[in-house]
Coordinates of C-alpha atoms in Angstrom, one line a residue:
Chain A
M31 CA 50.1 5.8 1.9
E32 CA 49.5 2.8 -0.3
I33 CA 50.7 -0.7 0.7
I34 CA 51.8 -3.2 -1.9
S35 CA 52.1 -6.8 -0.6
I36 CA 54.5 -9.2 -2.3
H37 CA 55.9 -12.7 -1.7
T38 CA 59.6 -13.2 -2.4
E39 CA 61.3 -16.4 -3.5
G40 CA 64.7 -17.8 -2.3
R41 CA 66.9 -16.4 0.4
S42 CA 68.1 -13.7 -1.8
S43 CA 66.3 -12.3 -4.9
F44 CA 65.7 -9.1 -6.7
M45 CA 62.1 -8.6 -7.9
D46 CA 61.1 -6.0 -10.5
I47 CA 58.4 -3.9 -8.9
T48 CA 58.2 -1.1 -11.5
G49 CA 54.8 -2.3 -12.8
L50 CA 53.3 -2.7 -9.3
V51 CA 54.4 0.8 -8.3
N52 CA 53.2 2.3 -11.6
K53 CA 49.8 0.8 -10.9
E54 CA 49.6 2.8 -7.7
V55 CA 50.6 6.0 -9.5
E56 CA 47.9 5.4 -12.1
K57 CA 45.3 4.7 -9.4
E58 CA 46.2 8.0 -7.7
G59 CA 45.6 9.9 -11.0
V60 CA 48.5 12.3 -10.3
E61 CA 49.8 14.0 -13.5
K62 CA 53.0 15.5 -12.2
G63 CA 54.7 14.8 -8.9
I64 CA 57.0 12.5 -7.0
C65 CA 56.6 8.9 -6.0
Y66 CA 58.3 7.8 -2.8
I67 CA 59.0 4.1 -2.1
F68 CA 59.8 2.9 1.4
I69 CA 60.6 -0.6 2.5
P70 CA 59.5 -1.2 6.1
H71 CA 61.8 -4.2 6.6
T72 CA 65.4 -4.4 7.9
T73 CA 66.6 -7.4 5.9
A74 CA 65.4 -6.1 2.5
G75 CA 66.1 -3.0 0.4
V76 CA 65.2 -1.3 -2.8
T77 CA 67.4 -0.3 -5.8
I78 CA 67.0 1.2 -9.2
N79 CA 69.0 -0.6 -11.9
E80 CA 68.8 -2.3 -15.3
A81 CA 65.5 -4.1 -16.0
A82 CA 66.3 -5.4 -19.5
D83 CA 68.8 -8.2 -18.8
P84 CA 68.0 -10.3 -15.7
D85 CA 71.7 -11.1 -15.6
V86 CA 72.4 -7.6 -14.3
R87 CA 70.3 -8.0 -11.2
N88 CA 71.8 -11.5 -10.7
D89 CA 75.3 -10.0 -10.9
I90 CA 74.4 -7.3 -8.4
E91 CA 73.0 -9.9 -6.0
G92 CA 76.0 -12.2 -6.5
A93 CA 78.5 -9.3 -5.8
L94 CA 76.6 -8.4 -2.6
D95 CA 76.8 -12.1 -1.5
K96 CA 80.5 -12.1 -2.2
L97 CA 81.1 -8.9 -0.3
I98 CA 79.0 -9.9 2.7
P99 CA 79.3 -13.6 3.4
W100 CA 76.3 -15.2 5.1
N101 CA 78.5 -16.6 7.9
D102 CA 81.2 -14.3 9.2
N103 CA 81.3 -14.4 13.0
Y104 CA 78.4 -12.0 13.3
R105 CA 77.1 -11.3 16.9
H106 CA 73.4 -11.0 16.1
R107 CA 71.9 -14.3 17.2
E108 CA 69.2 -14.6 14.6
G109 CA 71.9 -15.5 12.1
N110 CA 70.8 -13.0 9.4
S111 CA 73.2 -10.2 9.9
A112 CA 74.4 -10.4 6.3
A113 CA 70.9 -9.5 5.2
H114 CA 70.8 -6.5 7.5
I115 CA 74.2 -5.3 6.2
K116 CA 73.1 -5.6 2.6
A117 CA 69.9 -3.7 3.3
T118 CA 72.0 -0.8 4.6
L119 CA 74.2 -1.0 1.4
T120 CA 71.3 -0.8 -1.0
G121 CA 69.2 1.5 1.1
N122 CA 65.5 1.1 1.9
S123 CA 63.9 4.0 0.0
E124 CA 63.8 5.5 -3.5
M125 CA 62.1 8.5 -5.1
V126 CA 61.0 8.7 -8.7
F127 CA 59.5 11.7 -10.6
I128 CA 56.0 11.4 -12.1
N129 CA 55.1 12.9 -15.4
E130 CA 51.9 12.5 -17.4
G131 CA 50.6 10.1 -14.7
R132 CA 53.5 7.7 -14.9
L133 CA 56.9 7.1 -13.3
V134 CA 59.7 8.7 -15.3
L135 CA 62.6 6.3 -15.5
G136 CA 65.7 6.1 -17.7
T137 CA 65.4 3.8 -20.8
W138 CA 67.0 0.9 -19.0
Q139 CA 65.8 1.5 -15.4
G140 CA 63.5 -0.6 -13.3
I141 CA 62.8 -0.5 -9.6
F142 CA 63.8 -3.7 -7.7
F143 CA 62.8 -5.0 -4.3
C144 CA 65.9 -6.6 -2.9
E145 CA 65.1 -9.6 -0.7
F146 CA 68.1 -10.6 1.4
D147 CA 66.4 -13.0 3.9
G148 CA 63.6 -14.7 2.1
P149 CA 61.3 -16.3 1.2
R150 CA 58.9 -14.0 3.0
N151 CA 55.7 -11.9 2.7
R152 CA 56.9 -8.3 2.4
Q153 CA 55.4 -4.9 2.1
I154 CA 56.3 -1.9 -0.1
W155 CA 55.0 1.5 1.1
V156 CA 54.3 4.1 -1.6
E157 CA 53.4 7.7 -1.1
I158 CA 52.5 9.9 -4.1
V159 CA 52.8 13.6 -3.9
Q160 CA 51.3 15.9 -6.5
R161 CA 53.1 19.0 -7.6
Chain B
M102 CA 61.9 18.7 -14.5
E103 CA 65.2 20.2 -15.6
I104 CA 67.7 18.1 -17.5
I105 CA 71.4 18.8 -17.2
S106 CA 73.6 17.3 -19.9
I107 CA 77.2 16.4 -19.1
H108 CA 80.1 14.5 -20.8
T109 CA 82.2 12.3 -18.5
E110 CA 85.8 11.4 -18.9
G111 CA 87.5 8.0 -18.3
R112 CA 85.9 4.7 -17.5
S113 CA 85.4 5.8 -13.9
S114 CA 85.3 9.4 -12.7
F115 CA 83.5 11.6 -10.1
M116 CA 82.4 15.0 -11.4
D117 CA 81.5 17.8 -9.0
I118 CA 78.0 18.9 -10.2
T119 CA 77.2 21.2 -7.3
G120 CA 77.5 24.4 -9.4
L121 CA 75.4 22.9 -12.3
V122 CA 72.6 22.0 -9.9
N123 CA 72.8 25.3 -8.0
K124 CA 72.4 27.1 -11.4
E125 CA 69.0 25.2 -11.9
V126 CA 67.9 26.2 -8.4
E127 CA 68.7 29.8 -9.1
K128 CA 66.9 29.8 -12.4
E129 CA 63.8 28.4 -10.7
G130 CA 63.8 31.3 -8.2
V131 CA 62.7 29.1 -5.3
E132 CA 63.5 30.6 -1.9
K133 CA 62.8 27.7 0.3
G134 CA 62.3 24.1 -0.8
I135 CA 63.9 20.8 -1.7
C136 CA 66.0 19.9 -4.7
Y137 CA 65.8 16.3 -6.0
I138 CA 68.5 14.9 -8.2
F139 CA 67.9 11.7 -10.2
I140 CA 70.3 9.9 -12.4
P141 CA 68.5 8.1 -15.3
H142 CA 71.3 5.7 -16.0
T143 CA 72.1 2.2 -14.7
T144 CA 75.9 2.4 -14.8
A145 CA 76.3 5.8 -13.0
G146 CA 75.3 7.1 -9.6
V147 CA 75.3 10.2 -7.5
T148 CA 76.8 10.9 -4.0
I149 CA 77.4 13.7 -1.7
N150 CA 80.9 13.9 -0.2
E151 CA 83.9 16.2 0.3
A152 CA 84.4 18.7 -2.5
A153 CA 87.6 20.4 -1.1
D154 CA 90.3 17.8 -1.6
P155 CA 90.0 15.9 -4.9
D156 CA 91.9 13.0 -3.3
V157 CA 88.8 12.2 -1.3
R158 CA 86.7 11.4 -4.4
N159 CA 89.7 9.6 -5.9
D160 CA 89.9 7.4 -2.8
I161 CA 86.2 6.7 -2.9
E162 CA 86.4 5.7 -6.6
G163 CA 89.5 3.6 -5.9
A164 CA 87.8 1.8 -3.0
L165 CA 84.8 0.9 -5.2
D166 CA 87.1 -0.3 -7.9
K167 CA 88.8 -2.6 -5.4
L168 CA 85.6 -3.9 -3.8
I169 CA 84.0 -4.6 -7.2
P170 CA 86.6 -5.7 -9.8
W171 CA 85.9 -5.0 -13.4
N172 CA 86.3 -8.7 -14.4
D173 CA 84.8 -11.2 -11.9
N174 CA 83.0 -14.0 -13.9
Y175 CA 79.9 -11.8 -14.3
R176 CA 77.0 -13.2 -16.3
H177 CA 75.9 -10.0 -18.0
R178 CA 77.3 -10.2 -21.6
E179 CA 77.9 -6.4 -22.0
G180 CA 80.9 -6.8 -19.7
N181 CA 80.0 -3.7 -17.5
S182 CA 78.4 -5.5 -14.5
A183 CA 80.9 -3.8 -12.2
A184 CA 79.5 -0.4 -13.2
H185 CA 75.9 -1.6 -12.5
I186 CA 76.9 -2.9 -9.1
K187 CA 78.7 0.3 -8.1
A188 CA 75.6 2.3 -9.2
T189 CA 73.5 0.3 -6.7
L190 CA 76.1 0.9 -4.0
T191 CA 76.2 4.7 -4.4
G192 CA 72.5 5.1 -5.3
N193 CA 71.0 7.1 -8.2
S194 CA 69.3 9.9 -6.4
E195 CA 69.9 12.6 -3.8
M196 CA 67.8 15.4 -2.1
V197 CA 69.2 18.6 -0.8
F198 CA 67.4 21.4 1.1
I199 CA 67.1 24.8 -0.5
N200 CA 67.2 28.1 1.6
E201 CA 67.5 31.7 0.4
G202 CA 67.4 30.4 -3.2
R203 CA 70.4 28.1 -2.9
L204 CA 71.3 24.5 -2.0
V205 CA 72.1 24.1 1.7
L206 CA 75.1 21.8 2.0
G207 CA 77.5 21.2 4.9
T208 CA 80.8 23.1 4.8
W209 CA 82.8 20.4 3.0
Q210 CA 80.0 18.9 0.9
G211 CA 79.6 18.8 -2.8
I212 CA 77.4 16.7 -5.1
F213 CA 79.2 14.3 -7.3
F214 CA 78.1 12.5 -10.5
C215 CA 79.6 9.0 -10.3
E216 CA 80.5 7.7 -13.8
F217 CA 81.3 4.0 -13.7
D218 CA 81.2 3.1 -17.4
G219 CA 82.4 6.2 -19.3
P220 CA 83.3 8.2 -21.2
R221 CA 79.7 9.0 -22.1
N222 CA 77.1 11.7 -22.6
R223 CA 75.0 11.6 -19.5
Q224 CA 71.9 13.4 -18.0
I225 CA 71.1 14.6 -14.6
W226 CA 67.4 15.1 -13.9
V227 CA 66.5 17.9 -11.4
E228 CA 63.2 18.6 -9.8
I229 CA 62.8 21.7 -7.5
V230 CA 59.9 21.8 -5.1
Q231 CA 58.9 25.0 -3.3
R232 CA 57.8 24.9 0.3
Chain C
M264 CA 64.8 23.3 8.8
E265 CA 65.4 22.0 12.3
I266 CA 69.0 21.2 13.5
I267 CA 69.6 18.4 16.0
S268 CA 73.0 18.5 17.7
I269 CA 74.6 15.3 18.9
H270 CA 77.9 14.2 20.3
T271 CA 79.2 10.8 19.1
E272 CA 81.4 8.3 20.9
G273 CA 84.4 6.3 19.5
R274 CA 85.9 6.5 16.0
S275 CA 83.0 4.5 14.6
S276 CA 79.5 4.2 16.2
F277 CA 75.9 4.0 15.2
M278 CA 73.5 6.1 17.3
D279 CA 69.7 5.5 17.3
I280 CA 68.3 8.9 16.6
T281 CA 64.7 7.8 16.0
G282 CA 63.5 9.5 19.2
L283 CA 65.3 12.8 18.5
V284 CA 63.8 13.0 15.0
N285 CA 60.3 12.0 16.3
K286 CA 60.5 14.9 18.8
E287 CA 61.0 17.3 15.9
V288 CA 58.1 15.8 14.1
E289 CA 55.9 16.2 17.2
K290 CA 57.1 19.8 17.7
E291 CA 56.0 20.7 14.1
G292 CA 52.5 19.3 14.7
V293 CA 52.3 17.9 11.2
E294 CA 49.6 15.1 11.0
K295 CA 50.5 13.7 7.6
G296 CA 53.6 14.3 5.6
I297 CA 57.2 13.4 4.9
C298 CA 60.3 13.9 7.2
Y299 CA 63.6 14.4 5.4
I300 CA 66.8 13.8 7.3
F301 CA 70.1 15.2 5.9
I302 CA 73.6 14.7 7.4
P303 CA 75.7 17.8 6.6
H304 CA 79.0 15.9 7.2
T305 CA 81.3 14.0 4.8
T306 CA 82.6 11.4 7.3
A307 CA 79.2 10.3 8.7
G308 CA 76.0 8.9 7.2
V309 CA 72.6 7.8 8.1
T310 CA 70.8 4.4 7.7
I311 CA 67.5 2.8 8.7
N312 CA 67.9 -0.7 10.1
E313 CA 67.0 -2.9 13.1
A314 CA 66.7 -1.0 16.4
A315 CA 65.8 -4.0 18.7
D316 CA 69.1 -5.9 19.0
P317 CA 72.2 -3.6 19.2
D318 CA 74.2 -6.5 17.8
V319 CA 72.7 -5.8 14.4
R320 CA 74.1 -2.2 14.2
N321 CA 77.4 -3.6 15.6
D322 CA 77.5 -6.2 12.9
I323 CA 76.8 -3.5 10.2
E324 CA 79.6 -1.3 11.6
G325 CA 82.0 -4.3 11.7
A326 CA 81.2 -5.3 8.2
L327 CA 81.9 -1.8 6.9
D328 CA 85.2 -1.7 8.9
K329 CA 86.2 -5.0 7.2
L330 CA 85.2 -3.9 3.7
I331 CA 86.9 -0.5 4.0
P332 CA 90.1 -0.8 6.1
W333 CA 91.2 2.4 8.0
N334 CA 94.7 2.2 6.4
D335 CA 94.8 1.2 2.7
N336 CA 97.3 3.5 0.9
Y337 CA 94.7 6.3 0.5
R338 CA 95.8 9.5 -1.0
H339 CA 93.8 12.0 1.1
R340 CA 96.3 13.4 3.6
E341 CA 93.9 13.8 6.5
G342 CA 94.0 10.0 7.0
N343 CA 90.2 9.5 7.2
S344 CA 89.4 8.4 3.7
A345 CA 87.8 5.2 5.0
A346 CA 85.3 7.4 6.8
H347 CA 84.5 9.3 3.6
I348 CA 84.0 6.0 1.7
K349 CA 81.7 4.5 4.3
A350 CA 79.6 7.7 4.2
T351 CA 79.1 7.2 0.5
L352 CA 78.1 3.6 1.0
T353 CA 75.5 4.3 3.7
G354 CA 74.4 7.6 2.1
N355 CA 73.7 10.9 3.9
S356 CA 70.0 11.3 3.8
E357 CA 66.8 9.4 4.5
M358 CA 63.1 10.1 4.1
V359 CA 60.3 8.7 6.4
F360 CA 56.6 9.1 6.0
I361 CA 54.6 10.8 8.8
N362 CA 51.2 9.7 9.9
E363 CA 49.1 10.8 12.9
G364 CA 51.9 13.2 13.8
R365 CA 54.6 10.6 14.1
L366 CA 57.2 8.8 11.9
V367 CA 55.9 5.7 10.3
L368 CA 58.5 3.0 10.5
G369 CA 58.4 -0.8 10.1
T370 CA 58.1 -2.8 13.4
W371 CA 61.9 -3.4 13.7
Q372 CA 63.2 -0.2 12.1
G373 CA 65.1 2.7 13.7
I374 CA 67.0 5.6 12.2
F375 CA 70.8 5.5 12.9
F376 CA 73.4 8.2 12.7
C377 CA 76.5 6.5 11.4
E378 CA 79.7 8.1 12.8
F379 CA 82.7 7.0 10.9
D380 CA 85.3 9.5 12.2
G381 CA 84.4 10.4 15.8
P382 CA 84.2 11.3 18.5
R383 CA 82.8 14.6 17.3
N384 CA 80.0 17.1 17.6
R385 CA 77.6 16.5 14.8
Q386 CA 74.4 17.9 13.3
I387 CA 71.3 16.3 11.8
W388 CA 69.2 18.5 9.6
V389 CA 65.5 17.8 9.5
E390 CA 62.8 19.2 7.2
I391 CA 59.2 18.3 7.7
V392 CA 56.8 18.7 4.8
Q393 CA 53.0 18.6 5.4
R394 CA 50.8 16.9 2.8

């Protein structure tokens, strides 16, 4: 398992981690296989969506903020329940096929780390399985 | 990797792709394994839910429409942010176990391609891994 | 494939199944690998989130209840459309890395079976793949 360390900005932010994950795939030297991405946190998630226009990720982040208000009579005392709920909505893992030693994504796709309770130091766990 | 090509109808529609995916599993001739389904688009997703009553998928589609209105002061100029947001909510991949050369699903389950910005020509990427 | 049988309480409830899944991993005796968890139901899901404070899972459950009301002019005659919709929002599968014969989760993470139409007898399907 490879561990990628990142630092996130703002309370909520989506970070394009496609390049960081691809670097791990290249290091491994696997021609064909599957790359698994696992976020070991409970107030952050991961999603695959458009990487071209940053307004897309901002709109996704904004819609989640609107659906799940930061303050809403939550019981959890830490005050970050909204971040936990959003993490469940996006999910905390992804899998991407590998071909010719690189991630195979659709034309417009990128992999995004979804920070919902930042800024923080975070980890991304990556496992690469050869076929 | 196998590529299934489909054409979707309407702006939003859920298409049962269980049969199409099972055909790929049968072609591969894998007795036991895992089937990975990856949608290479950013305004479409995939979900596993009830295949028996079409009203279920219609209710899921309707609920997503209600949660994420098509027009909502989004910044993305293409005007299809709602479709991107819904794609993140459903997710763009699934994995299903294979036994005796076929997908193993629960009694009521089917695999659905979730079109959120159609009608369009779309792809479904399938990878079948033997155990 | 291993099958774990559980009985859920209440209409909606999140059950920590980390220990049950870890028991399967230990039984299999796999040192390094991946554990796949698949819920074969259409009104239940699975999520990974905080296991320490039960208020977190209660807040997640409460937020889903608020987003997706039980009664909302759904078309599906069985009356449990809200449960189907929530199952699509959480998703019905997870994958977790295995190291030294045990699931590798973040400090605060646990695996939760998400019952949305209980109480019921339910199954959790587990597949463990060695690396």
